[in-house]
Coordinates of C-alpha atoms in Angstrom, one line a residue:
M6 CA 0.2 -0.2 0.0
G7 CA 1.4 3.6 -0.9
Y8 CA 2.5 6.0 1.7
R9 CA -0.1 8.1 3.6
S10 CA 2.3 11.2 3.9
L11 CA 5.2 12.8 3.1
A12 CA 7.1 12.3 6.2
E13 CA 6.2 8.5 5.9
C14 CA 7.7 8.4 2.6
V15 CA 10.9 10.1 3.9
A16 CA 10.9 7.7 7.1
D17 CA 10.8 4.7 4.5
L18 CA 13.7 6.1 2.3
R19 CA 15.8 6.8 5.5
R20 CA 15.1 3.2 7.0
T21 CA 16.3 1.7 3.6
G22 CA 19.2 3.8 3.4
Q23 CA 18.2 5.4 0.3
L24 CA 18.0 8.9 2.1
V25 CA 20.7 11.1 3.5
A26 CA 20.3 13.8 6.2
I27 CA 22.5 17.0 6.2
D28 CA 22.5 18.0 9.5
R29 CA 24.0 21.2 9.5
E30 CA 22.7 24.5 8.6
V31 CA 22.1 25.2 5.1
D32 CA 20.9 28.3 2.7
P33 CA 17.7 28.0 0.4
F34 CA 19.5 30.8 -1.3
L35 CA 21.6 28.9 -4.1
E36 CA 23.1 26.2 -1.8
V37 CA 20.2 24.2 -1.3
G38 CA 19.6 23.9 -5.2
A39 CA 23.4 23.5 -5.7
I40 CA 23.7 20.4 -3.6
Q41 CA 20.7 18.7 -4.9
R42 CA 21.7 19.1 -8.5
R43 CA 25.4 17.7 -7.5
V44 CA 24.0 14.5 -5.6
Y45 CA 21.4 14.2 -8.8
Q46 CA 24.3 14.2 -11.5
A47 CA 26.2 11.6 -9.4
G48 CA 22.9 9.4 -9.0
G49 CA 22.9 9.9 -5.1
P50 CA 20.3 9.4 -2.8
A51 CA 17.5 11.5 -1.4
L52 CA 18.2 14.6 0.6
L53 CA 16.5 15.8 4.1
F54 CA 17.8 19.1 5.2
P55 CA 16.6 19.5 8.9
H56 CA 18.2 23.0 9.5
V57 CA 17.2 25.7 6.8
K58 CA 18.4 29.1 7.4
G59 CA 15.2 31.4 7.6
T60 CA 12.6 29.0 8.4
R61 CA 11.3 26.3 10.8
F62 CA 10.4 23.6 8.1
P63 CA 12.6 21.0 6.9
M64 CA 13.1 20.6 3.1
V65 CA 13.5 17.1 1.2
G66 CA 14.8 17.2 -2.4
N67 CA 16.2 14.8 -5.0
L68 CA 13.1 12.2 -4.1
F69 CA 12.7 11.4 -7.9
G70 CA 16.3 11.6 -8.4
T71 CA 16.6 7.9 -9.9
M72 CA 14.3 5.7 -11.7
E73 CA 15.2 2.9 -9.4
R74 CA 14.2 5.3 -6.3
T75 CA 10.8 6.5 -8.2
R76 CA 10.1 3.2 -9.0
F77 CA 10.5 2.2 -5.4
L78 CA 8.4 4.4 -4.1
F79 CA 5.3 3.3 -6.5
R80 CA 6.5 -0.4 -6.0
D81 CA 3.0 -1.5 -4.8
T82 CA 0.9 0.3 -7.3
L83 CA 2.8 0.5 -10.5
E84 CA 1.9 -3.0 -12.1
A85 CA -1.7 -2.2 -11.1
V86 CA -1.5 1.2 -13.0
R87 CA 0.0 -0.2 -16.1
L88 CA -3.0 -3.1 -15.7
L89 CA -5.4 -0.3 -16.2
V90 CA -3.3 1.1 -19.2
E91 CA -3.5 -2.3 -20.8
I92 CA -7.4 -2.6 -20.4
K93 CA -7.6 0.8 -21.9
V94 CA -5.5 -0.4 -24.7
R95 CA -6.9 -3.7 -25.2
P96 CA -10.4 -4.4 -23.3
P97 CA -10.9 -7.8 -24.5
E98 CA -8.2 -9.0 -22.4
A99 CA -10.2 -8.7 -19.1
L100 CA -12.3 -11.2 -20.5
R101 CA -9.7 -13.9 -22.0
R102 CA -7.2 -13.4 -18.8
P103 CA -9.6 -12.6 -15.9
W104 CA -7.4 -13.8 -13.1
R105 CA -4.6 -11.5 -14.4
Y106 CA -7.2 -8.4 -13.4
R107 CA -8.6 -9.8 -10.7
H108 CA -7.5 -6.7 -8.5
L109 CA -8.4 -4.0 -11.2
P110 CA -12.0 -3.6 -9.1
A111 CA -9.9 -2.4 -6.0
T112 CA -7.7 0.1 -8.4
A113 CA -10.5 1.4 -9.7
L114 CA -12.1 2.0 -6.6
R115 CA -9.0 4.3 -5.7
L116 CA -9.8 6.6 -8.6
L117 CA -12.5 7.9 -6.5
P118 CA -11.6 11.1 -3.8
R119 CA -13.0 10.8 -0.7
R120 CA -14.4 13.5 1.5
V121 CA -13.3 13.9 4.9
R122 CA -14.4 16.2 7.4
R123 CA -11.0 16.3 9.2
G124 CA -7.5 16.1 8.1
P125 CA -3.8 17.1 9.4
I126 CA -3.6 19.9 6.6
L127 CA -5.9 22.0 8.9
A128 CA -3.5 21.8 12.1
H129 CA -1.8 24.7 11.6
Q130 CA -1.7 28.2 9.7
T131 CA 1.4 30.1 8.9
T132 CA 2.5 33.1 6.4
I133 CA 4.1 33.1 2.9
S134 CA 7.2 34.8 4.3
Q135 CA 7.8 31.7 6.8
L136 CA 8.0 29.0 4.3
P137 CA 11.1 27.8 2.6
R138 CA 12.9 30.6 0.4
L139 CA 14.1 28.4 -2.2
Q140 CA 16.0 30.3 -5.0
S141 CA 18.1 27.8 -7.4
W142 CA 20.0 30.1 -9.6
P143 CA 22.0 33.5 -9.2
D144 CA 19.6 35.6 -11.5
D145 CA 16.2 34.1 -10.1
G146 CA 13.6 36.9 -9.4
G147 CA 13.2 35.4 -6.1
P148 CA 12.2 32.2 -4.2
F149 CA 9.9 29.6 -6.1
V150 CA 7.7 26.8 -5.0
T151 CA 9.4 23.9 -7.6
L152 CA 7.4 21.2 -6.9
P153 CA 3.8 22.9 -6.7
Q154 CA 0.2 21.4 -7.2
V155 CA -2.0 23.9 -8.2
Y156 CA -5.4 23.2 -7.9
S157 CA -8.4 24.7 -9.6
E158 CA -11.8 23.8 -10.4
D159 CA -13.9 24.8 -13.8
P160 CA -16.3 27.9 -12.9
D161 CA -18.9 26.7 -15.2
A162 CA -19.2 23.1 -13.4
P163 CA -17.2 23.2 -10.0
G164 CA -16.5 19.7 -8.4
L165 CA -14.0 17.6 -8.1
A166 CA -14.9 15.8 -11.5
R167 CA -13.8 18.6 -13.5
S168 CA -10.8 19.9 -11.5
N169 CA -7.3 20.2 -12.4
L170 CA -4.4 19.6 -10.8
G171 CA -1.1 20.9 -12.3
M172 CA 2.2 21.8 -11.9
Y173 CA 2.4 25.7 -12.7
R174 CA 5.4 27.8 -11.4
V175 CA 4.9 29.8 -8.1
Q176 CA 7.0 32.8 -7.2
L177 CA 6.7 33.5 -3.3
A178 CA 8.4 36.8 -3.2
G179 CA 10.1 39.4 -5.1
N180 CA 9.5 41.7 -7.9
Q181 CA 6.0 43.7 -7.0
Y182 CA 4.6 41.2 -5.1
E183 CA 3.0 42.5 -1.7
P184 CA 4.8 40.5 0.8
D185 CA 2.7 37.8 2.5
R186 CA -0.3 38.8 0.4
E187 CA 0.7 37.8 -3.0
V188 CA 2.2 35.5 -5.1
G189 CA 3.0 35.1 -8.7
L190 CA 1.3 32.1 -10.9
H191 CA 3.0 31.3 -14.2
Y192 CA 0.8 28.9 -16.4
Q193 CA 1.5 27.9 -19.9
I194 CA -0.8 27.8 -22.8
H195 CA -2.7 24.5 -23.4
R196 CA -3.0 23.8 -19.8
G197 CA -5.9 23.2 -17.5
L198 CA -5.3 26.4 -15.3
G199 CA -5.6 28.4 -18.1
V200 CA -8.9 26.9 -19.3
H201 CA -10.4 27.5 -15.9
H202 CA -8.9 31.0 -15.6
A203 CA -10.5 31.8 -19.2
A204 CA -13.8 30.4 -18.0
A205 CA -13.8 33.0 -14.9
I206 CA -12.7 35.7 -16.7
R207 CA -15.5 35.2 -19.3
R208 CA -17.8 35.2 -16.2
G209 CA -16.6 38.3 -15.1
E210 CA -15.6 36.8 -11.5
P211 CA -12.4 35.6 -9.8
L212 CA -10.7 32.2 -9.9
R213 CA -10.4 30.4 -6.7
V214 CA -6.9 28.4 -6.7
S215 CA -5.4 26.4 -4.0
I216 CA -1.4 25.4 -4.2
F217 CA -0.8 22.4 -2.5
V218 CA 2.9 21.2 -1.7
G219 CA 3.6 17.7 -0.4
G220 CA 1.5 15.2 0.8
P221 CA 2.0 11.6 -0.4
P222 CA 4.2 11.4 -3.6
A223 CA 1.8 10.3 -5.8
M224 CA 0.3 13.8 -5.6
T225 CA 3.4 15.4 -7.2
V226 CA 3.3 13.1 -9.7
A227 CA -0.5 13.2 -10.9
A228 CA 0.5 17.2 -11.0
V229 CA 2.9 16.7 -14.1
M230 CA 0.7 13.8 -15.7
P231 CA -0.5 14.6 -19.2
L232 CA -3.9 12.9 -18.4
P233 CA -6.9 13.1 -21.0
E234 CA -9.7 15.6 -20.7
G235 CA -12.4 14.2 -18.2
L236 CA -9.7 12.2 -15.8
P237 CA -8.9 14.3 -13.1
E238 CA -5.4 14.0 -11.5
L239 CA -6.7 13.5 -8.4
S240 CA -7.8 10.2 -9.4
F241 CA -4.7 9.1 -11.0
A242 CA -3.2 10.0 -7.7
G243 CA -5.4 7.4 -6.0
A244 CA -4.5 4.9 -8.5
L245 CA -0.7 5.4 -8.5
G246 CA -1.0 6.1 -4.4
G247 CA -2.6 3.1 -3.5
R248 CA -5.2 4.4 -1.8
R249 CA -8.1 7.1 -2.3
V250 CA -7.1 10.7 -1.8
R251 CA -8.4 12.0 1.0
M252 CA -10.3 15.7 0.4
V253 CA -11.1 18.1 3.2
S254 CA -13.1 21.2 2.9
D255 CA -11.5 24.8 3.7
P256 CA -13.2 25.8 6.7
S257 CA -13.3 29.3 5.5
G258 CA -15.1 28.3 2.1
G259 CA -12.3 27.7 0.0
L260 CA -11.6 25.0 -2.4
P261 CA -11.1 21.3 -0.8
M262 CA -7.6 20.4 -0.3
P263 CA -5.5 17.1 0.1
A264 CA -6.1 16.1 3.8
D265 CA -2.7 14.8 4.2
A266 CA -0.9 17.5 1.9
D267 CA 2.1 19.0 3.9
F268 CA 1.2 23.0 2.9
A269 CA -1.5 24.5 1.4
I270 CA -1.7 28.2 -0.1
V271 CA -5.2 29.2 -0.8
G272 CA -6.5 32.5 -2.2
T273 CA -8.4 33.8 -5.7
I274 CA -6.8 34.9 -9.0
A275 CA -8.3 38.4 -9.4
Q276 CA -9.7 39.7 -12.2
G277 CA -7.1 41.9 -14.2
L278 CA -4.4 41.6 -11.9
R279 CA -1.0 40.6 -13.2
K280 CA 2.5 41.7 -12.3
P281 CA 6.0 40.7 -13.6
E282 CA 7.1 37.2 -12.6
G283 CA 10.4 35.8 -13.0
P284 CA 13.1 35.5 -14.2
F285 CA 13.8 31.8 -13.3
G286 CA 16.3 29.2 -14.2
D287 CA 14.6 26.7 -16.3
H288 CA 14.3 23.2 -17.6
L289 CA 15.6 24.5 -20.9
G290 CA 18.8 25.1 -19.7
Y291 CA 18.3 29.0 -19.7
Y292 CA 16.5 31.5 -17.8
S293 CA 12.7 32.5 -18.7
L294 CA 12.6 36.4 -18.4
T295 CA 10.2 38.5 -16.7
H296 CA 6.7 38.7 -18.1
D297 CA 3.6 39.7 -16.6
F298 CA 1.4 36.8 -15.2
P299 CA -1.6 36.3 -13.0
V300 CA -1.4 37.0 -9.5
L301 CA -3.1 35.2 -6.5
R302 CA -4.3 36.9 -3.9
V303 CA -3.2 34.9 -0.6
E304 CA -5.9 34.3 2.1
R305 CA -4.6 31.5 4.1
V306 CA -1.6 29.3 4.6
Y307 CA -2.3 25.9 6.1
H308 CA 0.5 23.4 7.4
R309 CA 0.4 19.8 8.9
P310 CA 2.3 19.3 12.2
D311 CA 5.1 17.5 10.9
A312 CA 5.4 19.5 7.7
I313 CA 8.1 18.7 5.1
W314 CA 9.0 21.1 2.2
P315 CA 9.6 18.9 -0.7
F316 CA 11.5 20.8 -3.8
T317 CA 13.4 20.1 -7.0
T318 CA 16.0 22.1 -9.0
V319 CA 15.6 22.5 -12.9
G320 CA 18.2 23.6 -15.5
R321 CA 19.8 22.0 -18.5
P322 CA 18.6 18.5 -18.5
P323 CA 19.0 15.9 -17.5
Q324 CA 17.7 16.7 -13.9
E325 CA 15.5 15.3 -11.6
D326 CA 12.4 16.0 -13.8
T327 CA 14.0 13.5 -16.1
S328 CA 12.5 10.9 -14.1
F329 CA 8.9 12.0 -14.4
G330 CA 9.4 12.1 -18.1
D331 CA 10.6 8.4 -18.1
L332 CA 7.6 7.4 -15.6
I333 CA 5.1 9.0 -17.7
H334 CA 6.5 7.2 -20.6
E335 CA 6.6 4.1 -18.9
L336 CA 2.8 4.2 -17.7
T337 CA 1.4 6.0 -20.5
G338 CA 3.6 4.9 -23.8
P339 CA 1.3 2.0 -24.7
L340 CA -1.7 4.7 -25.0
I341 CA -0.4 6.8 -28.0
P342 CA -1.9 4.4 -30.6
T343 CA -5.1 4.5 -29.2
V344 CA -5.0 8.4 -29.2
L345 CA -3.1 8.6 -32.2
P346 CA -3.9 5.8 -34.6
G347 CA -1.3 5.4 -37.1
V348 CA 1.4 6.4 -34.3
H349 CA 3.7 3.7 -32.7
G350 CA 5.9 5.8 -30.2
V351 CA 6.7 9.2 -29.6
N352 CA 10.1 10.6 -27.8
A353 CA 10.0 13.9 -26.2
V354 CA 13.7 14.4 -26.0
D355 CA 15.0 15.2 -22.7
A356 CA 18.0 16.4 -23.5
A357 CA 16.7 19.0 -26.0
G358 CA 14.6 20.4 -23.4
V359 CA 11.7 18.1 -23.9
H360 CA 9.4 20.6 -26.0
P361 CA 11.7 21.5 -28.5
L362 CA 12.1 18.1 -30.3
L363 CA 9.8 15.2 -30.9
L364 CA 10.9 11.9 -32.6
A365 CA 8.3 9.6 -33.6
I366 CA 7.6 6.5 -35.3
G367 CA 4.6 6.1 -37.9
S368 CA 2.9 3.9 -40.3
E369 CA 3.4 4.4 -43.7
R370 CA 0.7 1.8 -45.6
Y371 CA -0.3 4.0 -48.5
V372 CA 1.8 2.7 -50.9
P373 CA 3.0 -0.9 -50.3
D374 CA 5.8 -0.8 -52.9
A375 CA 8.8 0.2 -50.7
S376 CA 10.8 1.0 -53.5
V377 CA 8.6 4.0 -54.6
R378 CA 7.4 4.9 -51.0
R379 CA 7.3 8.5 -49.7
P380 CA 5.9 10.2 -46.6
Q381 CA 1.7 10.4 -46.8
E382 CA 0.4 8.6 -43.9
L383 CA 3.2 9.8 -41.7
L384 CA 1.8 13.6 -42.5
T385 CA -1.1 12.8 -41.1
S386 CA 0.0 11.1 -38.1
A387 CA 2.6 14.2 -37.8
N388 CA -0.4 16.7 -38.0
A389 CA -2.1 14.5 -35.4
I390 CA 0.7 14.5 -32.9
L391 CA 1.1 18.7 -33.2
G392 CA -2.6 18.8 -32.2
Q393 CA -2.1 16.8 -29.2
G394 CA -1.8 18.7 -26.0
Q395 CA 1.6 19.7 -24.8
M396 CA 3.1 17.9 -28.0
S397 CA 1.5 21.0 -29.9
L398 CA 4.3 23.3 -28.6
A399 CA 7.0 21.4 -30.5
K400 CA 9.2 23.1 -32.8
Y401 CA 10.8 19.7 -34.3
L402 CA 9.0 16.6 -35.2
W403 CA 11.2 14.0 -36.8
I404 CA 9.0 11.0 -37.8
V405 CA 9.7 7.8 -39.9
A406 CA 8.3 4.8 -41.0
K407 CA 7.8 1.6 -39.1
E408 CA 7.9 -0.6 -42.0
D409 CA 11.5 0.6 -43.0
D410 CA 13.0 -0.8 -39.8
P411 CA 10.5 -2.6 -37.3
D412 CA 13.2 -2.9 -35.1
L413 CA 14.4 1.1 -34.7
D414 CA 14.0 2.3 -31.0
I415 CA 12.9 5.5 -30.8
H416 CA 15.1 6.2 -27.7
D417 CA 18.5 5.3 -29.5
I418 CA 19.1 8.8 -30.5
P419 CA 22.2 8.2 -32.6
A420 CA 20.2 5.0 -34.2
F421 CA 17.3 7.3 -35.1
F422 CA 19.4 10.2 -36.8
R423 CA 21.3 8.0 -38.6
H424 CA 18.0 6.1 -39.9
V425 CA 16.6 9.5 -41.0
L426 CA 19.5 10.9 -42.5
E427 CA 20.1 7.7 -44.8
R428 CA 16.7 8.2 -46.2
V429 CA 15.6 12.2 -46.2
D430 CA 15.1 14.1 -49.2
W431 CA 15.5 17.7 -47.9
A432 CA 13.6 19.0 -51.1
N433 CA 10.6 17.1 -50.4
D434 CA 10.3 16.1 -46.8
L435 CA 10.3 19.7 -44.5
H436 CA 6.9 20.8 -44.0
F437 CA 6.9 23.9 -41.9
Q438 CA 4.3 25.9 -39.8
T439 CA 5.2 29.6 -39.5
R440 CA 4.0 32.2 -36.8
T441 CA 2.6 29.6 -34.5
T442 CA 2.9 28.8 -30.7
I443 CA 5.9 27.0 -29.3
D444 CA 6.5 26.5 -25.6
T445 CA 6.3 29.9 -23.4
L446 CA 10.1 29.1 -22.0
D447 CA 11.5 28.8 -25.3
Y448 CA 12.9 32.3 -26.3
S449 CA 14.5 31.1 -29.6
G450 CA 11.1 32.4 -31.5
H451 CA 10.1 36.0 -32.3
G452 CA 8.0 36.6 -29.2
L453 CA 6.7 35.0 -26.0
N454 CA 4.9 31.6 -27.1
Q455 CA 5.7 32.8 -30.9
G456 CA 7.8 30.8 -33.3
S457 CA 7.6 28.1 -35.9
K458 CA 7.6 24.4 -36.4
V459 CA 8.9 21.9 -39.0
V460 CA 8.1 18.3 -39.5
I461 CA 10.8 16.3 -41.1
A462 CA 9.3 13.1 -42.3
A463 CA 11.3 10.5 -44.1
A464 CA 10.1 6.9 -45.5
G465 CA 11.4 4.6 -48.1
P466 CA 14.8 2.6 -48.9
R467 CA 18.3 4.2 -48.2
R468 CA 19.5 6.9 -50.4
R469 CA 23.0 7.8 -49.1
S470 CA 25.8 6.7 -47.1
L471 CA 26.7 8.9 -43.9
G472 CA 30.2 10.4 -43.6
T473 CA 32.2 9.9 -40.7
E474 CA 35.2 12.0 -41.1
V475 CA 35.3 15.3 -42.3
S476 CA 35.6 16.1 -46.1
E477 CA 38.6 17.7 -47.5
S478 CA 36.2 19.3 -50.1
L479 CA 34.3 21.4 -47.1
R480 CA 35.0 25.0 -48.0
L481 CA 34.7 27.2 -45.0
P482 CA 34.2 30.9 -45.6
D483 CA 35.9 33.5 -43.6
G484 CA 34.6 33.5 -40.0
F485 CA 33.7 29.7 -40.2
A486 CA 36.2 27.3 -38.9
D487 CA 37.0 23.7 -36.7
P488 CA 34.5 21.2 -38.3
R489 CA 33.6 18.4 -35.8
V490 CA 31.7 15.2 -36.6
V491 CA 28.8 15.1 -34.4
L492 CA 27.2 11.7 -35.4
P493 CA 27.4 9.9 -38.6
G494 CA 26.1 12.5 -41.3
I495 CA 26.2 15.2 -38.9
L496 CA 28.7 18.2 -38.8
S497 CA 29.0 20.7 -36.3
V498 CA 30.6 24.2 -38.1
R499 CA 31.8 27.0 -35.8
G500 CA 30.5 30.2 -37.1
P501 CA 31.2 33.7 -36.5
S502 CA 29.5 35.3 -33.9
Y503 CA 25.8 35.9 -34.8
A504 CA 25.9 39.4 -33.3
A505 CA 28.6 40.4 -35.2
V506 CA 27.5 39.8 -38.5
P507 CA 26.1 42.4 -40.5
S508 CA 22.5 42.0 -41.0
G509 CA 21.5 40.5 -44.3
E510 CA 23.0 37.4 -46.1
A511 CA 21.1 35.0 -43.2
N512 CA 23.9 36.4 -41.2
G513 CA 26.9 34.6 -42.8
I514 CA 24.9 31.5 -43.6
G515 CA 24.1 32.4 -47.1
S516 CA 28.0 32.4 -48.2
F517 CA 28.4 29.0 -46.1
C518 CA 25.9 27.3 -48.4
R519 CA 26.9 29.1 -51.7
A520 CA 30.7 27.8 -51.1
N521 CA 29.3 24.0 -50.8
E522 CA 27.0 24.1 -53.8
S523 CA 29.1 21.9 -55.4
S524 CA 30.9 19.8 -52.8
V525 CA 30.4 16.2 -52.6
L526 CA 29.3 17.1 -49.1
I527 CA 25.9 17.3 -50.4
E528 CA 26.0 13.2 -49.9
S529 CA 27.7 12.5 -47.1
F530 CA 26.8 14.9 -44.4
P531 CA 22.7 15.8 -45.0
L532 CA 22.7 17.7 -41.6
I533 CA 25.3 20.8 -40.8
V534 CA 24.9 22.8 -37.4
I535 CA 26.5 26.0 -37.2
V536 CA 27.1 27.2 -33.5
D537 CA 29.8 29.3 -31.2
D538 CA 31.7 26.1 -30.0
S539 CA 31.7 23.2 -32.4
E540 CA 33.9 21.1 -29.8
F541 CA 31.6 21.2 -27.5
T542 CA 28.5 20.8 -29.4
A543 CA 30.2 17.4 -31.0
R544 CA 31.4 16.2 -27.4
T545 CA 28.5 14.4 -26.5
V546 CA 24.9 13.7 -28.1
N547 CA 23.4 15.3 -25.2
N548 CA 25.5 18.8 -26.0
F549 CA 24.3 18.3 -30.0
L550 CA 20.9 18.2 -29.0
W551 CA 20.5 20.8 -26.5
V552 CA 22.6 23.5 -28.6
T553 CA 21.0 22.7 -31.9
F554 CA 17.1 22.6 -30.7
T555 CA 17.2 24.9 -27.9
R556 CA 18.9 27.8 -29.8
S557 CA 17.1 27.8 -33.1
D558 CA 13.4 28.6 -34.2
P559 CA 12.9 26.3 -37.5
A560 CA 11.6 29.2 -40.0
P561 CA 14.3 31.7 -39.7
D562 CA 17.2 29.4 -38.8
I563 CA 16.9 26.4 -41.3
H564 CA 19.0 27.3 -44.3
G565 CA 20.5 25.1 -46.8
V566 CA 22.7 24.2 -49.7
A567 CA 21.2 24.9 -53.1
A568 CA 17.9 25.9 -51.5
S569 CA 14.8 26.8 -53.8
T570 CA 11.2 27.3 -53.1
E571 CA 8.4 25.9 -55.7
H572 CA 4.6 26.3 -54.9
K573 CA 5.5 27.9 -51.3
H574 CA 7.2 24.5 -50.7
W575 CA 10.8 25.1 -49.5
G576 CA 13.6 22.7 -49.6
C577 CA 17.3 22.4 -50.5
R578 CA 19.2 19.7 -52.9
G579 CA 22.3 19.7 -50.4
P580 CA 22.7 19.7 -46.7
L581 CA 20.4 21.2 -44.5
V582 CA 22.1 24.0 -42.2
I583 CA 20.6 24.9 -38.7
D584 CA 21.9 28.1 -37.7
A585 CA 22.0 27.3 -33.6
R586 CA 24.2 30.1 -32.6
I587 CA 23.1 32.1 -29.5
K588 CA 20.9 35.2 -30.8
P589 CA 20.2 38.5 -29.1
R590 CA 16.9 37.9 -28.7
H591 CA 17.7 34.6 -26.8
A592 CA 17.6 34.1 -22.9
P593 CA 21.0 33.9 -20.9
P594 CA 22.1 29.9 -20.1
L595 CA 22.3 29.1 -16.6
I596 CA 25.6 29.2 -14.7
D597 CA 26.7 27.9 -11.8
D598 CA 27.4 30.4 -8.8
P599 CA 31.5 29.7 -8.1
E600 CA 31.4 30.7 -4.4
T601 CA 28.1 28.2 -3.7
E602 CA 30.0 25.4 -5.9
R603 CA 32.6 25.8 -3.4
R604 CA 30.7 25.4 -0.3
V605 CA 29.2 22.3 -1.8
D606 CA 32.6 20.8 -2.4
A607 CA 33.3 21.1 1.2
L608 CA 30.3 19.1 1.9
G609 CA 31.7 16.2 -0.1
A610 CA 35.2 16.3 1.3
P611 CA 36.5 13.8 3.7
G612 CA 34.3 14.2 7.0
G613 CA 31.7 15.9 5.1
P614 CA 27.9 14.4 5.0
L615 CA 28.5 14.2 1.0
H616 CA 31.9 12.1 1.1
G617 CA 31.6 9.2 -1.2
I618 CA 28.7 10.6 -2.6
I619 CA 29.6 13.6 -5.0

């Protein structure tokens, strides 16, 4: 059976040797986050901080720092959740193998939240300023809640059945917020809270919102799950947590709250009230900048007697939130063909920041003769993918036909790129959407939420062999140097600083493309990435993914050798050239604070609490 509280979870991890307590005072300003990131990178344990500067509440981090520990937390329920998914995918299985699904009725019962009259969350009240003030990066705009569970109900149909529990960014202080009375609430487009807020605006009334922190770990996971409309996150939390979620009424008339949460911040989003929120070091590896977002007017802050403040730190992936993505794939991957017919799998690539890059495998059954196959059904599938929930925020979608290689693993990044680049025809296989929506946190586009998309769809037999050594025929105009092989068929080339190149000529890319129009490079390296540091980009696959797909917007940054436009379709006969240099409009990358890193080093020295861990 799952945990009843976060304290119970922490005690279990300590008992099983999967948690280390740092029994000295730590500072939530930069130090706590730096410790968690370092321990995560080392594959280390969960971390309990009993003595946190400026607050009486302990903090716990890195709970989900490894997939092994994440599976351990839900060891009693993962199989039951998988069986629920299995029945959704193949309903007749319940009739053919009833013994296998004999426990499903009990699991289904846990989907129903349970109303209770009292709970630990109502035991005490506090203020925002007494909560842990976690600031993870030097230029963050203030302290943030990094594992919030933001709860709202549909103003048109209030109640648990149409509720939303999502993980939206919460800024506790800084900027222009009134201390202890206001907190910033940053939600992205295509999210449930935004739908509820729009309904409240239409009705001309404030939106009641509650922010839960802590509680059973299943609540945190439920807040990040991309669930279909009609399935409340509270229901999923019950199935994953192994017990019905207990909901208690707010005695002052607010929204119901989980009886076993550690903290609850309750209040309303007033009509038209927006204030600057941010900056915040985000999961793309850059700061998201300051913008006006809704403000929650705080009415009360509840906490349970043994309250623990859970947290994480996000930054350039992989980070702890990578485990959320892996768990989501494990649990919901089999559902993809039922939601998107013809699609066998989608990989939102973590190393590229999740939303910038999707890899997909679909079916291409329209032309049975493989020798003349070209993308057709794949394009239908691609449109369906880009119309599905958060996948609609993607900038790059690479999709291939399962029939061309039934054994291709969508998570084997080098193999996937090899498969595409051996087959792609840049003159026909690029399909752009311009002036559309992208991730709110992605600053590669031309404005907030504004950018472009490209579908790269490849099907049919191999058309080329890929190069693994830099060709002597590669011609580098002035300002371009240091070509490096990233993967077979992929080159990174250092270009001149984008900011230093005069406007026009595609910021120098035009001269590069013209210089190579007659080069044999056309056949061996179909993808070239122009970057600020080609050695760094080629050093690891993760570096290539991060640089290329977080620093480019397809419409303005994709170029090509021997490019042309026919019937408004753009393509090229030679290599595709992606300009992944840092542009003036981009947000700054995250950089560790040197003094803080030295303090973390001391914790890992002989005699320190993290010796042998970091």
